[in-house]
Short mmCIF file of C-alpha atoms and ligand atoms in Angstrom, two decimals:
data_model
loop_
_atom_site.label_atom_id
_atom_site.label_comp_id
_atom_site.label_asym_id
_atom_site.label_seq_id
_atom_site.Cartn_x
_atom_site.Cartn_y
_atom_site.Cartn_z
CA UNK A 1 23.96 12.93 -9.57
CA UNK A 2 21.76 16.00 -9.27
CA UNK A 3 18.23 15.35 -8.08
CA UNK A 4 16.88 16.25 -11.53
CA UNK A 5 18.93 13.60 -13.31
CA UNK A 6 17.63 10.78 -11.17
CA UNK A 7 14.90 8.57 -12.59
CA UNK A 8 11.67 9.20 -10.68
CA UNK A 9 9.40 6.69 -8.99
CA UNK A 10 5.91 7.69 -7.91
CA UNK A 11 3.94 5.26 -5.74
CA UNK A 12 0.57 5.68 -4.04
CA UNK A 13 -1.69 3.93 -1.55
CA UNK A 14 -5.46 4.36 -1.72
CA UNK A 15 -6.59 7.18 0.53
CA UNK A 16 -8.42 5.89 3.57
CA UNK A 17 -11.87 6.66 4.91
CA UNK A 18 -11.65 8.08 8.40
CA UNK A 19 -14.89 6.70 9.78
CA UNK A 20 -12.84 4.39 11.99
CA UNK A 21 -9.25 3.85 13.06
CA UNK A 22 -6.84 1.96 10.81
CA UNK A 23 -6.71 -1.83 10.95
CA UNK A 24 -3.96 -4.14 9.75
CA UNK A 25 -5.50 -4.39 6.27
CA UNK A 26 -4.79 -0.69 5.78
CA UNK A 27 -1.37 -1.01 7.37
CA UNK A 28 -0.62 -3.87 4.99
CA UNK A 29 -1.16 -1.80 1.80
CA UNK A 30 0.89 1.02 3.22
CA UNK A 31 3.75 -1.20 4.45
CA UNK A 32 4.01 -2.67 0.96
CA UNK A 33 4.22 0.81 -0.55
CA UNK A 34 6.76 1.89 2.04
CA UNK A 35 8.91 -1.11 1.13
CA UNK A 36 8.80 -0.17 -2.54
CA UNK A 37 9.49 3.48 -1.76
CA UNK A 38 12.51 2.67 0.43
CA UNK A 39 13.78 0.11 -2.04
CA UNK A 40 13.63 2.53 -4.97
CA UNK A 41 15.34 5.24 -2.92
CA UNK A 42 18.15 2.78 -2.21
CA UNK A 43 18.46 2.27 -5.94
CA UNK A 44 19.06 6.01 -6.25
CA UNK A 45 15.67 7.02 -7.63
CA UNK A 46 13.85 10.24 -6.87
CA UNK A 47 10.88 8.72 -5.07
CA UNK A 48 7.54 10.28 -4.22
CA UNK A 49 5.38 8.16 -1.95
CA UNK A 50 1.86 9.44 -1.32
CA UNK A 51 -0.78 8.32 1.15
CA UNK A 52 -3.60 10.13 2.93
CA UNK A 53 -7.23 10.27 3.97
CA UNK A 54 -10.46 10.28 1.95
CA UNK A 55 -12.61 12.73 3.85
CA UNK A 56 -15.54 13.78 1.65
CA UNK A 57 -17.51 10.63 2.27
CA UNK A 58 -20.99 10.22 3.65
CA UNK A 59 -19.58 7.46 5.87
CA UNK A 60 -17.45 10.02 7.67
CA UNK A 61 -20.48 12.30 8.15
CA UNK A 62 -22.39 9.46 9.78
CA UNK A 63 -19.45 8.55 12.00
CA UNK A 64 -19.09 12.17 13.16
CA UNK A 65 -22.83 12.32 13.94
CA UNK A 66 -22.62 9.11 15.88
CA UNK A 67 -19.75 10.50 17.95
CA UNK A 68 -21.58 13.79 18.40
CA UNK A 69 -18.60 15.76 17.07
CA UNK A 70 -18.74 18.58 14.53
CA UNK A 71 -17.73 17.23 11.09
CA UNK A 72 -14.52 19.18 10.42
CA UNK A 73 -13.31 18.60 13.96
CA UNK A 74 -14.01 14.88 13.63
CA UNK A 75 -12.11 14.76 10.32
CA UNK A 76 -9.13 16.58 11.84
CA UNK A 77 -9.01 14.26 14.83
CA UNK A 78 -9.36 11.09 12.81
CA UNK A 79 -6.95 12.09 10.07
CA UNK A 80 -4.41 12.79 12.84
CA UNK A 81 -4.98 9.28 14.24
CA UNK A 82 -4.20 7.81 10.81
CA UNK A 83 -1.08 9.94 10.44
CA UNK A 84 0.15 8.94 13.90
CA UNK A 85 -0.44 5.25 13.21
CA UNK A 86 1.45 5.52 9.95
CA UNK A 87 4.33 7.31 11.67
CA UNK A 88 4.43 4.58 14.30
CA UNK A 89 4.97 2.03 11.53
CA UNK A 90 7.95 3.96 10.20
CA UNK A 91 6.38 5.00 6.91
CA UNK A 92 8.41 7.32 4.72
CA UNK A 93 5.60 8.92 2.74
CA UNK A 94 6.65 12.25 1.21
CA UNK A 95 3.22 13.72 1.76
CA UNK A 96 0.00 12.89 3.56
CA UNK A 97 -2.90 14.23 1.53
CA UNK A 98 -6.31 15.11 2.93
CA UNK A 99 -9.17 15.64 0.51
CA UNK A 100 -10.55 18.48 2.61
CA UNK A 101 -7.42 20.51 1.86
CA UNK A 102 -7.90 23.68 -0.12
CA UNK A 103 -5.40 22.71 -2.79
CA UNK A 104 -7.05 19.35 -3.34
CA UNK A 105 -10.37 21.15 -3.75
CA UNK A 106 -8.80 23.50 -6.34
CA UNK A 107 -7.34 20.51 -8.19
CA UNK A 108 -10.72 18.75 -8.29
CA UNK A 109 -12.37 21.87 -9.68
CA UNK A 110 -9.68 22.20 -12.34
CA UNK A 111 -10.06 18.55 -13.29
CA UNK A 112 -13.87 18.69 -13.34
CA UNK A 113 -13.76 21.74 -15.61
CA UNK A 114 -11.36 20.02 -18.02
CA UNK A 115 -13.70 17.02 -18.31
CA UNK A 116 -16.72 19.31 -18.56
CA UNK A 117 -15.13 21.33 -21.35
CA UNK A 118 -14.33 18.11 -23.19
CA UNK A 119 -18.11 17.58 -23.27
CA UNK A 120 -17.97 14.43 -21.11
CA UNK A 121 -20.30 15.61 -18.34
CA UNK A 122 -24.06 15.88 -18.76
CA UNK A 123 -27.11 16.17 -16.54
CA UNK A 124 -29.50 13.27 -16.15
CA UNK A 125 -31.67 11.39 -13.70
CA UNK A 126 -30.23 8.64 -11.56
CA UNK A 127 -32.54 6.00 -10.28
CA UNK A 128 -31.10 2.96 -8.60
CA UNK A 129 -29.35 1.49 -5.64
CA UNK A 130 -26.46 2.94 -3.66
CA UNK A 131 -24.33 1.12 -1.09
CA UNK A 132 -23.02 3.65 1.42
CA UNK A 133 -20.41 1.20 2.69
CA UNK A 134 -18.86 0.95 -0.77
CA UNK A 135 -19.76 4.55 -1.68
CA UNK A 136 -20.87 3.07 -4.98
CA UNK A 137 -23.92 2.64 -7.17
CA UNK A 138 -24.75 -1.04 -7.32
CA UNK A 139 -26.84 -3.26 -9.54
CA UNK A 140 -29.06 -6.11 -8.35
CA UNK A 141 -26.42 -8.49 -9.71
CA UNK A 142 -23.91 -7.15 -7.17
CA UNK A 143 -26.10 -8.17 -4.23
CA UNK A 144 -26.43 -11.42 -2.33
CA UNK A 145 -29.85 -11.96 -0.77
CA UNK A 146 -30.63 -8.27 -1.40
CA UNK A 147 -27.55 -7.19 0.60
CA UNK A 148 -24.09 -5.90 -0.26
CA UNK A 149 -21.86 -8.97 0.20
CA UNK A 150 -19.04 -6.88 1.70
CA UNK A 151 -20.95 -4.68 4.13
CA UNK A 152 -23.94 -6.96 4.80
CA UNK A 153 -26.31 -4.00 4.47
CA UNK A 154 -29.27 -3.29 2.17
CA UNK A 155 -28.39 -0.57 -0.35
CA UNK A 156 -30.45 2.63 -0.43
CA UNK A 157 -32.82 3.35 -3.25
CA UNK A 158 -31.99 6.70 -4.82
CA UNK A 159 -33.75 8.86 -7.41
CA UNK A 160 -32.24 12.24 -8.13
CA UNK A 161 -30.99 14.69 -10.75
CA UNK A 162 -27.24 14.17 -11.15
CA UNK A 163 -24.32 15.01 -13.36
CA UNK A 164 -23.10 12.01 -15.33
CA UNK A 165 -19.67 11.21 -16.71
CA UNK A 166 -19.62 9.67 -20.21
CA UNK A 167 -17.66 6.64 -19.07
CA UNK A 168 -18.97 4.37 -21.81
CA UNK A 169 -17.52 6.70 -24.46
CA UNK A 170 -14.13 5.39 -23.30
CA UNK A 171 -14.95 1.69 -23.63
CA UNK A 172 -12.90 1.11 -26.80
CA UNK A 173 -9.92 3.34 -25.84
CA UNK A 174 -9.80 1.62 -22.42
CA UNK A 175 -9.90 -1.85 -23.91
CA UNK A 176 -7.16 -1.11 -26.40
CA UNK A 177 -5.04 0.52 -23.69
CA UNK A 178 -5.42 -2.49 -21.38
CA UNK A 179 -4.69 -4.92 -24.18
CA UNK A 180 -1.58 -3.01 -25.26
CA UNK A 181 -0.24 -2.29 -21.77
CA UNK A 182 0.31 -5.82 -20.57
CA UNK A 183 1.63 -4.66 -17.20
CA UNK A 184 -1.11 -2.17 -16.38
CA UNK A 185 -3.26 -4.49 -14.25
CA UNK A 186 -1.47 -6.74 -11.81
CA UNK A 187 -1.56 -9.48 -10.80
CA UNK A 188 -2.41 -10.68 -14.31
CA UNK A 189 -5.26 -12.79 -12.94
CA UNK A 190 -7.27 -9.60 -12.39
CA UNK A 191 -7.07 -8.47 -16.03
CA UNK A 192 -9.91 -10.61 -17.33
CA UNK A 193 -12.23 -9.46 -14.59
CA UNK A 194 -11.66 -5.83 -15.63
CA UNK A 195 -11.86 -6.52 -19.36
CA UNK A 196 -15.17 -8.30 -18.95
CA UNK A 197 -16.51 -5.49 -16.72
CA UNK A 198 -15.55 -2.88 -19.32
CA UNK A 199 -16.96 -4.92 -22.21
CA UNK A 200 -20.22 -6.00 -20.62
CA UNK A 201 -21.22 -3.91 -17.64
CA UNK A 202 -19.62 -0.49 -17.76
CA UNK A 203 -22.14 2.32 -18.21
CA UNK A 204 -22.01 6.10 -17.77
CA UNK A 205 -21.91 6.94 -14.08
CA UNK A 206 -23.40 9.59 -11.89
CA UNK A 207 -20.61 11.79 -10.54
CA UNK A 208 -22.59 14.08 -8.27
CA UNK A 209 -24.99 13.74 -5.37
CA UNK A 210 -27.90 16.04 -4.65
CA UNK A 211 -28.37 14.92 -1.07
CA UNK A 212 -24.76 14.61 0.14
CA UNK A 213 -23.65 16.74 3.09
CA UNK A 214 -19.92 16.22 2.61
CA UNK A 215 -18.10 16.94 -0.58
CA UNK A 216 -16.75 19.46 -3.02
CA UNK A 217 -19.51 21.45 -4.76
CA UNK A 218 -19.90 20.89 -8.52
CA UNK A 219 -18.27 23.97 -10.11
CA UNK A 220 -21.18 24.47 -12.54
CA UNK A 221 -23.96 23.82 -9.97
CA UNK A 222 -23.13 24.51 -6.33
CA UNK A 223 -26.26 22.71 -5.10
CA UNK A 224 -24.66 19.35 -5.98
CA UNK A 225 -21.60 17.69 -4.43
CA UNK A 226 -19.02 15.81 -6.49
CA UNK A 227 -19.25 12.02 -6.05
CA UNK A 228 -16.66 10.94 -3.50
CA UNK A 229 -14.80 8.52 -5.80
CA UNK A 230 -14.48 11.08 -8.61
CA UNK A 231 -13.03 13.44 -6.00
CA UNK A 232 -10.84 10.85 -4.23
CA UNK A 233 -9.08 9.52 -7.33
CA UNK A 234 -7.88 13.03 -8.10
CA UNK A 235 -5.75 12.92 -4.92
CA UNK A 236 -3.14 11.09 -6.99
CA UNK A 237 -2.74 14.32 -8.97
CA UNK A 238 -3.36 16.95 -6.30
CA UNK A 239 -0.84 15.27 -3.97
CA UNK A 240 2.01 16.01 -6.39
CA UNK A 241 1.14 19.51 -7.49
CA UNK A 242 -1.71 19.34 -10.04
CA UNK A 243 -3.35 22.76 -9.93
CA UNK A 244 -0.73 24.25 -7.58
CA UNK A 245 2.81 23.26 -8.70
CA UNK A 246 3.03 22.42 -12.39
CA UNK A 247 6.72 21.70 -12.37
CA UNK A 248 6.46 19.14 -9.58
CA UNK A 249 3.41 17.61 -11.19
CA UNK A 250 5.23 17.18 -14.51
CA UNK A 251 8.16 15.60 -12.73
CA UNK A 252 6.21 12.82 -11.00
CA UNK A 253 3.13 12.14 -13.11
CA UNK A 254 2.24 9.51 -14.35
CA UNK A 255 2.29 7.25 -11.31
CA UNK A 256 4.61 4.27 -11.56
CA UNK A 257 2.25 2.21 -9.45
CA UNK A 258 -1.05 2.63 -7.63
CA UNK A 259 -1.29 -0.09 -4.98
CA UNK A 260 -4.90 -0.93 -4.08
CA UNK A 261 -6.99 -3.66 -2.51
CA UNK A 262 -8.79 -5.98 -4.91
CA UNK A 263 -12.19 -4.47 -3.95
CA UNK A 264 -11.40 -1.13 -5.56
CA UNK A 265 -9.74 -2.27 -8.74
CA UNK A 266 -12.63 -1.29 -11.04
CA UNK A 267 -12.38 2.31 -9.89
CA UNK A 268 -8.65 2.30 -10.58
CA UNK A 269 -8.54 0.31 -13.81
CA UNK A 270 -11.68 1.59 -15.55
CA UNK A 271 -13.05 4.84 -14.10
CA UNK A 272 -9.68 6.43 -13.31
CA UNK A 273 -7.96 5.89 -16.69
CA UNK A 274 -11.15 7.06 -18.46
CA UNK A 275 -11.21 10.22 -16.32
CA UNK A 276 -7.57 10.85 -17.19
CA UNK A 277 -8.17 10.28 -20.91
CA UNK A 278 -11.01 12.75 -20.77
CA UNK A 279 -8.87 15.36 -18.98
CA UNK A 280 -6.05 14.79 -21.50
CA UNK A 281 -3.56 13.42 -18.96
CA UNK A 282 -1.17 10.46 -19.14
CA UNK A 283 -2.27 7.14 -17.63
CA UNK A 284 -0.62 5.43 -14.65
CA UNK A 285 1.85 2.70 -15.55
CA UNK A 286 0.58 0.03 -13.14
CA UNK A 287 -2.23 -0.75 -10.77
CA UNK A 288 -1.41 -3.54 -8.35
CA UNK A 289 -4.29 -5.19 -6.49
CA UNK A 290 -3.50 -7.13 -3.33
CA UNK A 291 -5.62 -9.58 -1.38
CA UNK A 292 -7.38 -9.18 1.93
CA UNK A 293 -6.68 -10.04 5.50
CA UNK A 294 -9.51 -12.27 6.54
CA UNK A 295 -10.61 -13.57 9.91
CA UNK A 296 -12.20 -16.97 9.71
CA UNK A 297 -12.45 -16.45 5.96
CA UNK A 298 -14.31 -13.12 6.19
CA UNK A 299 -12.75 -9.82 5.10
CA UNK A 300 -11.42 -7.89 8.06
CA UNK A 301 -13.38 -4.65 8.01
CA UNK A 302 -14.56 -1.89 10.24
CA UNK A 303 -18.17 -2.48 9.22
CA UNK A 304 -17.99 -6.15 10.22
CA UNK A 305 -16.20 -5.23 13.45
CA UNK A 306 -13.60 -8.02 13.24
CA UNK A 307 -10.55 -5.81 13.15
CA UNK A 308 -7.05 -6.10 14.58
CA UNK A 309 -5.24 -2.79 15.00
CA UNK A 310 -1.65 -2.16 13.89
CA UNK A 311 -0.96 -0.84 17.41
CA UNK A 312 -1.72 -4.27 18.91
CA UNK A 313 0.83 -5.91 16.62
CA UNK A 314 3.46 -3.24 17.17
CA UNK A 315 2.99 -3.46 20.91
CA UNK A 316 3.43 -7.20 20.92
CA UNK A 317 6.26 -7.58 18.42
CA UNK A 318 7.84 -4.16 17.73
CA UNK A 319 7.65 -2.13 14.51
CA UNK A 320 10.03 -4.08 12.30
CA UNK A 321 8.66 -7.44 13.33
CA UNK A 322 5.13 -6.13 12.69
CA UNK A 323 6.17 -5.04 9.19
CA UNK A 324 7.73 -8.43 8.57
CA UNK A 325 4.90 -10.53 9.97
CA UNK A 326 2.16 -8.73 8.06
CA UNK A 327 3.96 -9.05 4.74
CA UNK A 328 5.17 -12.59 5.32
CA UNK A 329 1.88 -14.04 6.50
CA UNK A 330 0.47 -14.70 3.01
CA UNK A 331 2.05 -16.83 0.32
CA UNK A 332 1.58 -14.20 -2.28
CA UNK A 333 0.99 -10.45 -2.09
CA UNK A 334 -1.98 -10.74 -4.44
CA UNK A 335 -3.85 -13.42 -2.43
CA UNK A 336 -6.03 -13.34 0.68
CA UNK A 337 -4.55 -14.48 3.97
CA UNK A 338 -6.32 -15.56 7.12
CA UNK A 339 -5.11 -13.79 10.24
CA UNK A 340 -4.64 -15.63 13.51
CA UNK A 341 -2.54 -14.59 16.48
CA UNK A 342 -1.26 -18.15 16.70
CA UNK A 343 0.19 -17.94 13.17
CA UNK A 344 1.80 -14.58 13.90
CA UNK A 345 3.42 -15.87 17.08
CA UNK A 346 4.55 -19.06 15.41
CA UNK A 347 6.14 -17.07 12.58
CA UNK A 348 7.70 -14.65 15.01
CA UNK A 349 9.35 -17.44 16.93
CA UNK A 350 10.42 -19.45 13.91
CA UNK A 351 11.60 -16.71 11.54
CA UNK A 352 12.64 -13.86 13.77
CA UNK A 353 13.63 -15.24 17.16
CA UNK A 354 15.07 -18.58 16.07
CA UNK A 355 15.93 -17.76 12.46
CA UNK A 356 17.33 -14.27 12.08
CA UNK A 357 17.88 -13.45 15.76
CA UNK A 358 19.81 -16.63 16.35
CA UNK A 359 21.95 -16.08 13.24
CA UNK A 360 22.84 -12.52 14.19
CA UNK A 361 23.77 -13.33 17.76
CA UNK A 362 25.83 -16.37 16.75
CA UNK A 363 27.75 -14.61 13.96
CA UNK A 364 28.41 -11.51 16.02
CA UNK A 365 29.48 -13.49 19.08
CA UNK A 366 31.83 -15.67 17.02
CA UNK A 367 33.23 -12.67 15.17
CA UNK A 368 34.64 -11.35 18.46
CA UNK A 369 37.42 -13.86 17.93
CA UNK A 370 37.99 -13.11 14.24
CA UNK A 371 39.67 -10.26 12.34
CA UNK A 372 38.05 -6.93 11.52
CA UNK A 373 34.93 -7.03 9.40
CA UNK A 374 35.39 -5.20 6.12
CA UNK A 375 32.16 -3.74 4.85
CA UNK A 376 31.25 -4.74 1.30
CA UNK A 377 29.87 -2.59 -1.50
CA UNK A 378 26.67 -0.80 -0.52
CA UNK A 379 23.26 -1.99 -1.71
CA UNK A 380 24.10 -4.46 -4.40
CA UNK A 381 21.40 -5.47 -6.81
CA UNK A 382 20.39 -8.98 -6.10
CA UNK A 383 17.89 -11.67 -7.07
CA UNK A 384 15.51 -9.83 -4.84
CA UNK A 385 15.24 -6.80 -7.17
CA UNK A 386 12.98 -8.47 -9.70
CA UNK A 387 10.73 -9.79 -6.96
CA UNK A 388 10.31 -6.41 -5.32
CA UNK A 389 9.69 -4.76 -8.70
CA UNK A 390 6.96 -7.29 -9.38
CA UNK A 391 5.60 -6.76 -5.84
CA UNK A 392 6.26 -10.37 -4.96
CA UNK A 393 6.97 -9.26 -1.43
CA UNK A 394 6.24 -12.48 0.44
CA UNK A 395 8.40 -14.27 -2.10
CA UNK A 396 11.21 -11.76 -1.58
CA UNK A 397 11.03 -12.36 2.17
CA UNK A 398 11.10 -16.12 1.61
CA UNK A 399 14.21 -15.62 -0.48
CA UNK A 400 15.90 -13.66 2.32
CA UNK A 401 14.90 -16.30 4.87
CA UNK A 402 16.38 -18.90 2.56
CA UNK A 403 19.69 -17.04 3.02
CA UNK A 404 19.13 -16.99 6.78
CA UNK A 405 18.63 -20.74 7.06
CA UNK A 406 21.51 -21.41 4.70
CA UNK A 407 23.80 -19.36 6.93
CA UNK A 408 22.53 -21.00 10.11
CA UNK A 409 23.20 -24.35 8.48
CA UNK A 410 26.77 -23.31 7.61
CA UNK A 411 27.37 -22.51 11.28
CA UNK A 412 25.90 -25.83 12.45
CA UNK A 413 27.97 -27.80 9.97
CA UNK A 414 31.30 -25.96 10.11
CA UNK A 415 31.25 -25.57 13.92
CA UNK A 416 33.35 -22.39 14.05
CA UNK A 417 33.61 -22.67 17.87
CA UNK A 418 35.75 -25.76 17.28
CA UNK A 419 37.64 -24.26 14.32
CA UNK A 420 38.72 -21.30 16.41
CA UNK A 421 40.61 -23.71 18.65
CA UNK A 422 42.19 -26.01 16.07
CA UNK A 423 42.12 -24.37 12.60
CA UNK A 424 42.41 -20.60 12.85
CA UNK A 425 42.77 -20.11 9.09
CA UNK A 426 39.64 -22.06 8.31
CA UNK A 427 37.90 -20.16 11.11
CA UNK A 428 38.72 -16.79 9.49
CA UNK A 429 37.53 -18.09 6.13
CA UNK A 430 34.21 -19.30 7.54
CA UNK A 431 33.70 -16.07 9.49
CA UNK A 432 34.44 -13.97 6.42
CA UNK A 433 31.84 -15.89 4.50
CA UNK A 434 29.30 -15.63 7.31
CA UNK A 435 29.75 -11.91 7.86
CA UNK A 436 29.45 -11.26 4.12
CA UNK A 437 26.28 -13.35 4.07
CA UNK A 438 24.86 -11.52 7.05
CA UNK A 439 25.65 -8.21 5.45
CA UNK A 440 23.84 -9.26 2.31
CA UNK A 441 20.85 -10.31 4.42
CA UNK A 442 20.88 -6.94 6.18
CA UNK A 443 21.05 -5.07 2.88
CA UNK A 444 18.16 -7.00 1.47
CA UNK A 445 16.21 -6.37 4.65
CA UNK A 446 16.70 -2.60 4.53
CA UNK A 447 13.41 -1.74 2.82
CA UNK A 448 11.44 -4.29 4.86
CA UNK A 449 12.91 -3.98 8.36
CA UNK A 450 14.96 -0.79 8.28
CA UNK A 451 15.85 -0.59 11.97
CA UNK A 452 16.82 -4.24 12.17
CA UNK A 453 18.95 -3.97 9.04
CA UNK A 454 20.73 -0.98 10.55
CA UNK A 455 21.26 -2.83 13.84
CA UNK A 456 22.74 -5.82 12.03
CA UNK A 457 25.20 -3.56 10.19
CA UNK A 458 26.17 -1.86 13.43
CA UNK A 459 26.52 -5.21 15.21
CA UNK A 460 28.85 -6.42 12.49
CA UNK A 461 30.99 -3.30 12.80
CA UNK A 462 31.06 -3.12 16.57
CA UNK A 463 30.78 -6.84 17.31
CA UNK A 464 28.09 -6.08 19.81
CA UNK A 465 24.61 -7.31 19.19
CA UNK A 466 21.62 -5.20 20.00
CA UNK A 467 19.07 -7.30 18.14
CA UNK A 468 16.28 -8.33 20.39
CA UNK A 469 14.99 -11.29 18.46
CA UNK A 470 15.85 -14.46 20.22
CA UNK A 471 15.61 -12.81 23.60
CA UNK A 472 11.90 -12.16 23.51
CA UNK A 473 9.83 -15.21 24.24
CA UNK A 474 6.25 -14.84 23.17
CA UNK A 475 3.97 -17.26 24.90
CA UNK A 476 1.56 -19.00 22.65
CA UNK A 477 -1.85 -18.65 24.21
N1 MSP B 1 -11.39 5.65 0.20
C1 MSP B 1 -11.38 4.51 -0.65
C2 MSP B 1 -10.16 4.51 -1.56
C3 MSP B 1 -10.02 5.74 -2.43
S1 MSP B 1 -8.56 5.71 -3.37
C4 MSP B 1 -8.71 6.93 -4.45
C5 MSP B 1 -11.36 3.24 0.20
N2 MSP B 1 -10.98 3.38 1.46
S2 MSP B 1 -10.95 2.23 2.56
O1 MSP B 1 -10.47 2.86 3.76
O2 MSP B 1 -12.22 1.58 2.64
O3 MSP B 1 -9.96 1.13 2.05
C6 MSP B 1 -8.66 1.48 1.71
C7 MSP B 1 -7.84 0.29 1.28
O4 MSP B 1 -7.72 -0.64 2.34
C8 MSP B 1 -8.43 -0.47 0.10
O5 MSP B 1 -7.40 -0.74 -0.82
C9 MSP B 1 -8.92 -1.75 0.70
O6 MSP B 1 -8.85 -2.81 -0.20
C10 MSP B 1 -7.91 -1.93 1.81
N3 MSP B 1 -8.42 -2.84 2.80
C11 MSP B 1 -9.55 -2.70 3.55
N4 MSP B 1 -9.74 -3.83 4.27
C12 MSP B 1 -8.74 -4.73 3.99
C13 MSP B 1 -8.38 -5.99 4.46
N5 MSP B 1 -9.11 -6.63 5.32
N6 MSP B 1 -7.21 -6.53 4.02
C14 MSP B 1 -6.38 -5.87 3.15
N7 MSP B 1 -6.70 -4.68 2.69
C15 MSP B 1 -7.92 -4.12 3.01
O7 MSP B 1 -11.67 2.19 -0.33
#
């Protein structure tokens, strides 16, 4: 198949603020996207996986000031830290976008002009509250005890001349789109929240800031900077060629799925589709909102200072185990999950060391005495496909671990070490079954734990195991 004939699959993560280093919440979103990207590549699709950094934010300006580093230098250093962390987790993103890139800036200008020409941008006065942590205008109803419930800070009071986007003009088109496109907002439980926001609370929004230091100047008034969210959302277009490579843009747009945290779903399910309608572009097919990592029930966040870094997890468990543990910790990809080292270690020991590690070393060791392993057909579709498509990633992992325990049970019950001595035929039969099972497990693991999957395949071929699980003992502190 030529590249052009392949069905395409375009997946994105949110772009990350660089006012601090990544924590496991950010890694989590990106691991999930990497799994989907790898999985769809294995299915033969032409995949584009985009991630990157959101750099035109006032938060970044403050962080640079605090560090005493010039802004652009700070952004370069921090964006590099994010890229390195993502590389260390084995991510296969096709591009890493930065919103301070020239071509992103050009794309934002092009987009702004399209919306402006449509007559959807007007000048007005904004008076109200602004939470710098959220980079969002907030109403009193959003506050708890006068503070933003996420950042635990008092919002700023702002009064300035701004450009506004006629968001409310799109109320009816948005509602009918959401009602018709049953799969647009996922999980389904989030749909009502968005519908009620659009029906009851959505108003026109200010899309420029008079006082901002960072940001892309408004094309029709250089004294104002474009509001960071209006700018950031456009990364989904500029990352695939909008404004600089039309052919590539046409190939990948619309996005098949934007994966986001549940805190930024309104931006993605209301503002973003309205912006696209206004600019005359197609709408993304799906927005999937996942839950948060919490620590003692509170969202893990840089502003609360309760973060765990991906590097700590990788150092302790290795890349593949880190990928597994983060995705497997929750019951459901859409729900919150409380992080504790004890739970990670317990899961590591149970699922990886004793579960998978034990299975691999037993099957490979026993296979030394059996005939040659014949590799089966490559990447078969399996029950797991539907789960991955629906982003039921923890469920997909549970399914794979079901296969692991089933296989371990077969070994315990059939006792191949006895069969090899007194029933060679039965031994070959059992070993054939076990190696086929292990191969299926490895195939299913490919998008989740690529290096481990590869090592299992090689171990089956060479009859030498190089899998470390089962040999590492992590002491529970
Ligand atoms: N820059 C915006 C996104 C713009 S997209 C056009 C932003 N950045 S962020 O760095 O604050 O957050 C990025 C993503 O990380 C969000 O999806 C957010 O939900 C996610 N997470 C932040 N903390 C998290 C946890 N504790 N747990 C899981 N995900 C979390 O918002």
